[in-house]
Amino acid sequence: MDTSSGVGVIDKAALVLDSLEAGPISLAQLVAATGLSRPTVHRLAQALVHHRLAGKDIHGRFMLGSRLVELASAAGEDRLIAAAGPLLVQLRDATGESSQVFRRQGENRVCVASAERPVGLRDTIPVGTQLSMKAGSAAQVLLAWEDHERLLHGLNQARFSPTILAGVRRRGWAQSLGEREQGVASVSAPVRGPSGRVIAAVSISGPIERLGRQPGKAHSEIVCRMAAQLSEALKKPTA
């Protein structure tokens, strides 16, 4: 499919923004991802930073900017959050556990949607909660498909290993037992944007005593199915 609009500078700026979708990225990585020359990428990225369509993290890497959040809000809804709501309710009802969607934000992951288990012992993660990218099945999913440099950075002081992330990529889902919080288990699967990049993770979480020592064995199929449905929903054109 031809993705060119015929307006070269806009197409190139869109390439840069698309490359920032999965999280912070260095200038060298941005050049490799876009296929554009280093001077062109640097000029475009700096212009996007000026207009707050891009920003920089504490390491100097480029990331999506705060202006995009404002524009998304003005457009009326975030498609990921809007599509996630009913699917998370289905996931909660099918598993009996609280369900969430996480997106990466810099060095953290943020809960952007959730459906809490209504009664009994549960893992409560309100919308807006920021959690570490160093522990938990959602963190594993959000890191597993990153490029080599980001992968190495993310593994520094993480509670999971390269071998675990290799298993996540092979299976297509992740599980954790007491990684983020003692006594809590979780299962997560990747949500992919229209470009195919992993942009979020769908999760269920609850006490190990109820989910068991192999929560993925019981729940990975339904978690993966809901993540796939959410990925498909994001591909549909807006009305």
Tab-separated table of C-alpha atoms in Angstrom:
chain	number	residue	atom	x	y	z
A	1	MET	CA	0.000	0.000	0.000
A	2	ASP	CA	1.303	3.463	-0.982
A	3	THR	CA	1.575	5.515	2.196
A	4	SER	CA	2.750	8.669	0.412
A	5	SER	CA	0.470	11.706	0.514
A	6	GLY	CA	2.455	13.538	-2.112
A	7	VAL	CA	3.630	16.142	0.410
A	8	GLY	CA	7.184	15.070	1.142
A	9	VAL	CA	7.882	16.933	4.378
A	10	ILE	CA	4.609	15.740	5.931
A	11	ASP	CA	5.305	12.145	4.911
A	12	LYS	CA	8.779	12.320	6.450
A	13	ALA	CA	7.471	13.881	9.675
A	14	ALA	CA	4.849	11.117	9.843
A	15	LEU	CA	7.622	8.522	9.494
A	16	VAL	CA	9.413	10.063	12.457
A	17	LEU	CA	6.246	10.094	14.590
A	18	ASP	CA	5.438	6.491	13.611
A	19	SER	CA	8.916	5.457	14.771
A	20	LEU	CA	8.283	7.032	18.186
A	21	GLU	CA	5.099	5.028	18.723
A	22	ALA	CA	6.775	2.217	20.688
A	23	GLY	CA	8.672	4.499	23.077
A	24	PRO	CA	11.814	6.653	23.462
A	25	ILE	CA	14.392	6.280	20.701
A	26	SER	CA	17.850	7.708	20.015
A	27	LEU	CA	18.695	9.763	16.926
A	28	ALA	CA	20.700	6.861	15.478
A	29	GLN	CA	17.783	4.482	16.003
A	30	LEU	CA	15.424	7.041	14.456
A	31	VAL	CA	17.629	7.235	11.362
A	32	ALA	CA	17.624	3.428	11.068
A	33	ALA	CA	13.861	3.180	11.628
A	34	THR	CA	12.890	5.825	9.065
A	35	GLY	CA	15.538	5.212	6.401
A	36	LEU	CA	16.019	8.968	6.112
A	37	SER	CA	19.341	10.785	6.250
A	38	ARG	CA	20.684	11.803	9.660
A	39	PRO	CA	20.507	15.584	8.943
A	40	THR	CA	16.906	15.263	7.722
A	41	VAL	CA	15.837	13.201	10.746
A	42	HIS	CA	17.577	15.585	13.140
A	43	ARG	CA	15.942	18.641	11.539
A	44	LEU	CA	12.474	17.079	11.540
A	45	ALA	CA	12.760	15.735	15.082
A	46	GLN	CA	13.910	19.093	16.432
A	47	ALA	CA	11.023	20.834	14.663
A	48	LEU	CA	8.571	18.337	16.154
A	49	VAL	CA	10.064	18.977	19.606
A	50	HIS	CA	9.619	22.744	19.056
A	51	HIS	CA	5.908	22.200	18.407
A	52	ARG	CA	5.626	19.686	21.296
A	53	LEU	CA	4.620	16.915	18.902
A	54	ALA	CA	7.785	15.185	20.099
A	55	GLY	CA	9.816	15.498	23.271
A	56	LYS	CA	12.997	14.208	24.888
A	57	ASP	CA	13.436	11.990	27.916
A	58	ILE	CA	16.117	12.377	30.588
A	59	HIS	CA	18.561	10.397	28.404
A	60	GLY	CA	18.093	12.727	25.425
A	61	ARG	CA	16.070	10.191	23.434
A	62	PHE	CA	13.170	11.362	21.315
A	63	MET	CA	9.625	10.420	22.356
A	64	LEU	CA	6.051	11.388	21.515
A	65	GLY	CA	5.186	14.846	22.831
A	66	SER	CA	2.536	16.208	25.153
A	67	ARG	CA	0.799	18.093	22.340
A	68	LEU	CA	-0.386	14.783	20.899
A	69	VAL	CA	-2.239	14.021	24.148
A	70	GLU	CA	-3.959	17.396	23.932
A	71	LEU	CA	-4.922	16.809	20.306
A	72	ALA	CA	-6.224	13.315	21.072
A	73	SER	CA	-8.355	14.735	23.847
A	74	ALA	CA	-9.688	17.423	21.524
A	75	ALA	CA	-10.584	14.759	18.962
A	76	GLY	CA	-12.937	13.276	21.533
A	77	GLU	CA	-11.440	9.936	22.471
A	78	ASP	CA	-8.395	7.728	22.621
A	79	ARG	CA	-9.140	4.782	20.333
A	80	LEU	CA	-7.158	2.331	22.441
A	81	ILE	CA	-9.008	3.270	25.619
A	82	ALA	CA	-12.394	3.391	23.891
A	83	ALA	CA	-11.931	-0.068	22.352
A	84	ALA	CA	-10.420	-1.549	25.520
A	85	GLY	CA	-13.373	-0.907	27.833
A	86	PRO	CA	-15.803	-3.628	26.726
A	87	LEU	CA	-13.005	-6.131	26.014
A	88	LEU	CA	-11.599	-5.740	29.536
A	89	VAL	CA	-15.039	-6.394	31.002
A	90	GLN	CA	-15.266	-9.591	28.910
A	91	LEU	CA	-11.790	-10.602	30.052
A	92	ARG	CA	-12.600	-9.956	33.716
A	93	ASP	CA	-15.831	-11.916	33.491
A	94	ALA	CA	-14.169	-14.831	31.662
A	95	THR	CA	-11.255	-15.150	34.110
A	96	GLY	CA	-12.775	-13.822	37.331
A	97	GLU	CA	-9.734	-11.544	37.746
A	98	SER	CA	-9.094	-7.822	37.409
A	99	SER	CA	-8.002	-6.815	33.900
A	100	GLN	CA	-5.952	-3.883	32.662
A	101	VAL	CA	-4.339	-2.252	29.648
A	102	PHE	CA	-0.874	-0.756	30.107
A	103	ARG	CA	1.061	1.597	27.879
A	104	ARG	CA	4.713	2.480	28.217
A	105	GLN	CA	5.489	6.046	29.220
A	106	GLY	CA	9.224	6.689	29.425
A	107	GLU	CA	10.713	4.489	32.128
A	108	ASN	CA	7.300	3.463	33.496
A	109	ARG	CA	4.140	1.752	32.352
A	110	VAL	CA	0.783	3.385	32.927
A	111	CYS	CA	-2.613	1.742	33.416
A	112	VAL	CA	-4.859	3.432	30.840
A	113	ALA	CA	-7.936	1.205	31.240
A	114	SER	CA	-9.121	-1.387	33.759
A	115	ALA	CA	-12.030	-3.566	34.852
A	116	GLU	CA	-11.849	-4.471	38.523
A	117	ARG	CA	-13.037	-7.727	40.044
A	118	PRO	CA	-16.180	-6.606	41.905
A	119	VAL	CA	-15.817	-8.726	45.057
A	120	GLY	CA	-13.252	-10.712	47.001
A	121	LEU	CA	-9.479	-10.465	47.114
A	122	ARG	CA	-8.201	-8.635	44.040
A	123	ASP	CA	-5.250	-6.712	42.634
A	124	THR	CA	-6.533	-3.140	42.358
A	125	ILE	CA	-4.746	-0.966	39.786
A	126	PRO	CA	-6.661	2.296	39.171
A	127	VAL	CA	-6.467	4.047	35.806
A	128	GLY	CA	-3.498	6.410	35.823
A	129	THR	CA	-1.354	4.220	38.088
A	130	GLN	CA	2.324	4.262	37.086
A	131	LEU	CA	4.260	1.033	37.626
A	132	SER	CA	7.845	0.002	36.997
A	133	MET	CA	9.081	-1.357	33.690
A	134	LYS	CA	11.420	-3.598	35.689
A	135	ALA	CA	8.858	-6.137	36.946
A	136	GLY	CA	5.557	-7.753	36.021
A	137	SER	CA	4.202	-9.562	32.980
A	138	ALA	CA	3.013	-6.333	31.302
A	139	ALA	CA	6.532	-4.896	31.592
A	140	GLN	CA	7.899	-8.092	30.019
A	141	VAL	CA	5.502	-7.730	27.076
A	142	LEU	CA	6.227	-4.039	26.567
A	143	LEU	CA	9.978	-4.722	26.509
A	144	ALA	CA	10.211	-8.104	24.760
A	145	TRP	CA	9.867	-6.813	21.179
A	146	GLU	CA	12.101	-3.749	21.578
A	147	ASP	CA	15.309	-3.432	19.561
A	148	HIS	CA	18.584	-4.702	20.998
A	149	GLU	CA	19.720	-1.399	22.529
A	150	ARG	CA	16.405	-0.736	24.270
A	151	LEU	CA	16.248	-4.338	25.386
A	152	LEU	CA	19.626	-4.127	27.102
A	153	HIS	CA	18.695	-0.833	28.770
A	154	GLY	CA	15.381	-2.264	29.961
A	155	LEU	CA	16.981	-5.386	31.409
A	156	ASN	CA	19.266	-3.354	33.668
A	157	GLN	CA	18.098	-4.111	37.242
A	158	ALA	CA	14.966	-5.851	35.928
A	159	ARG	CA	13.503	-8.760	37.864
A	160	PHE	CA	13.241	-10.822	34.674
A	161	SER	CA	16.012	-12.137	32.431
A	162	PRO	CA	16.802	-12.212	28.690
A	163	THR	CA	15.769	-15.877	28.698
A	164	ILE	CA	12.346	-14.980	30.066
A	165	LEU	CA	11.859	-12.315	27.372
A	166	ALA	CA	12.910	-14.809	24.687
A	167	GLY	CA	10.157	-17.079	25.984
A	168	VAL	CA	7.661	-14.210	25.834
A	169	ARG	CA	8.494	-13.584	22.170
A	170	ARG	CA	8.268	-17.298	21.366
A	171	ARG	CA	4.914	-17.880	23.112
A	172	GLY	CA	3.353	-14.480	22.485
A	173	TRP	CA	2.450	-13.913	26.152
A	174	ALA	CA	4.056	-13.390	29.551
A	175	GLN	CA	3.369	-14.423	33.128
A	176	SER	CA	4.792	-13.279	36.455
A	177	LEU	CA	4.674	-14.594	40.009
A	178	GLY	CA	5.369	-12.056	42.736
A	179	GLU	CA	7.632	-9.951	40.489
A	180	ARG	CA	5.889	-6.620	40.983
A	181	GLU	CA	4.282	-7.344	44.338
A	182	GLN	CA	4.595	-10.293	46.675
A	183	GLY	CA	1.674	-12.702	46.371
A	184	VAL	CA	0.425	-11.264	43.061
A	185	ALA	CA	0.413	-13.153	39.750
A	186	SER	CA	-0.377	-11.836	36.277
A	187	VAL	CA	-0.654	-12.806	32.611
A	188	SER	CA	-0.179	-10.338	29.741
A	189	ALA	CA	-0.242	-10.276	25.944
A	190	PRO	CA	0.801	-7.623	23.394
A	191	VAL	CA	-1.454	-5.123	21.644
A	192	ARG	CA	-0.105	-4.009	18.279
A	193	GLY	CA	-0.821	-0.743	16.530
A	194	PRO	CA	-1.693	-0.501	12.819
A	195	SER	CA	2.037	-0.479	11.981
A	196	GLY	CA	2.542	-3.808	13.781
A	197	ARG	CA	4.526	-2.367	16.694
A	198	VAL	CA	3.691	-3.407	20.247
A	199	ILE	CA	2.048	-0.318	21.762
A	200	ALA	CA	0.315	-1.745	24.849
A	201	ALA	CA	-0.218	-4.842	26.965
A	202	VAL	CA	-3.482	-6.462	28.044
A	203	SER	CA	-3.239	-8.081	31.487
A	204	ILE	CA	-5.088	-9.923	34.190
A	205	SER	CA	-3.790	-9.923	37.758
A	206	GLY	CA	-4.752	-11.407	41.083
A	207	PRO	CA	-3.500	-13.394	44.066
A	208	ILE	CA	-1.174	-16.313	43.361
A	209	GLU	CA	-3.306	-18.508	45.620
A	210	ARG	CA	-6.139	-18.178	43.112
A	211	LEU	CA	-4.246	-17.852	39.808
A	212	GLY	CA	-1.797	-20.624	40.712
A	213	ARG	CA	1.891	-21.088	40.007
A	214	GLN	CA	1.310	-21.359	36.229
A	215	PRO	CA	-1.281	-18.660	35.502
A	216	GLY	CA	-0.396	-18.593	31.820
A	217	LYS	CA	-1.403	-22.225	31.409
A	218	ALA	CA	-4.946	-21.422	32.469
A	219	HIS	CA	-5.417	-17.917	31.084
A	220	SER	CA	-2.979	-17.161	28.243
A	221	GLU	CA	-5.424	-18.184	25.521
A	222	ILE	CA	-8.175	-15.765	26.561
A	223	VAL	CA	-5.705	-12.937	27.315
A	224	CYS	CA	-4.087	-13.368	23.887
A	225	ARG	CA	-7.490	-13.458	22.203
A	226	MET	CA	-8.572	-10.194	23.815
A	227	ALA	CA	-5.237	-8.558	22.955
A	228	ALA	CA	-5.667	-9.672	19.323
A	229	GLN	CA	-9.218	-8.295	19.226
A	230	LEU	CA	-7.990	-4.968	20.576
A	231	SER	CA	-5.211	-4.903	17.961
A	232	GLU	CA	-7.787	-5.533	15.229
A	233	ALA	CA	-10.044	-2.762	16.572
A	234	LEU	CA	-7.177	-0.276	16.217
A	235	LYS	CA	-6.814	-1.148	12.508
A	236	LYS	CA	-10.385	-0.161	11.683
A	237	PRO	CA	-10.723	3.268	10.073
A	238	THR	CA	-12.479	5.934	12.103
A	239	ALA	CA	-15.945	6.932	10.962
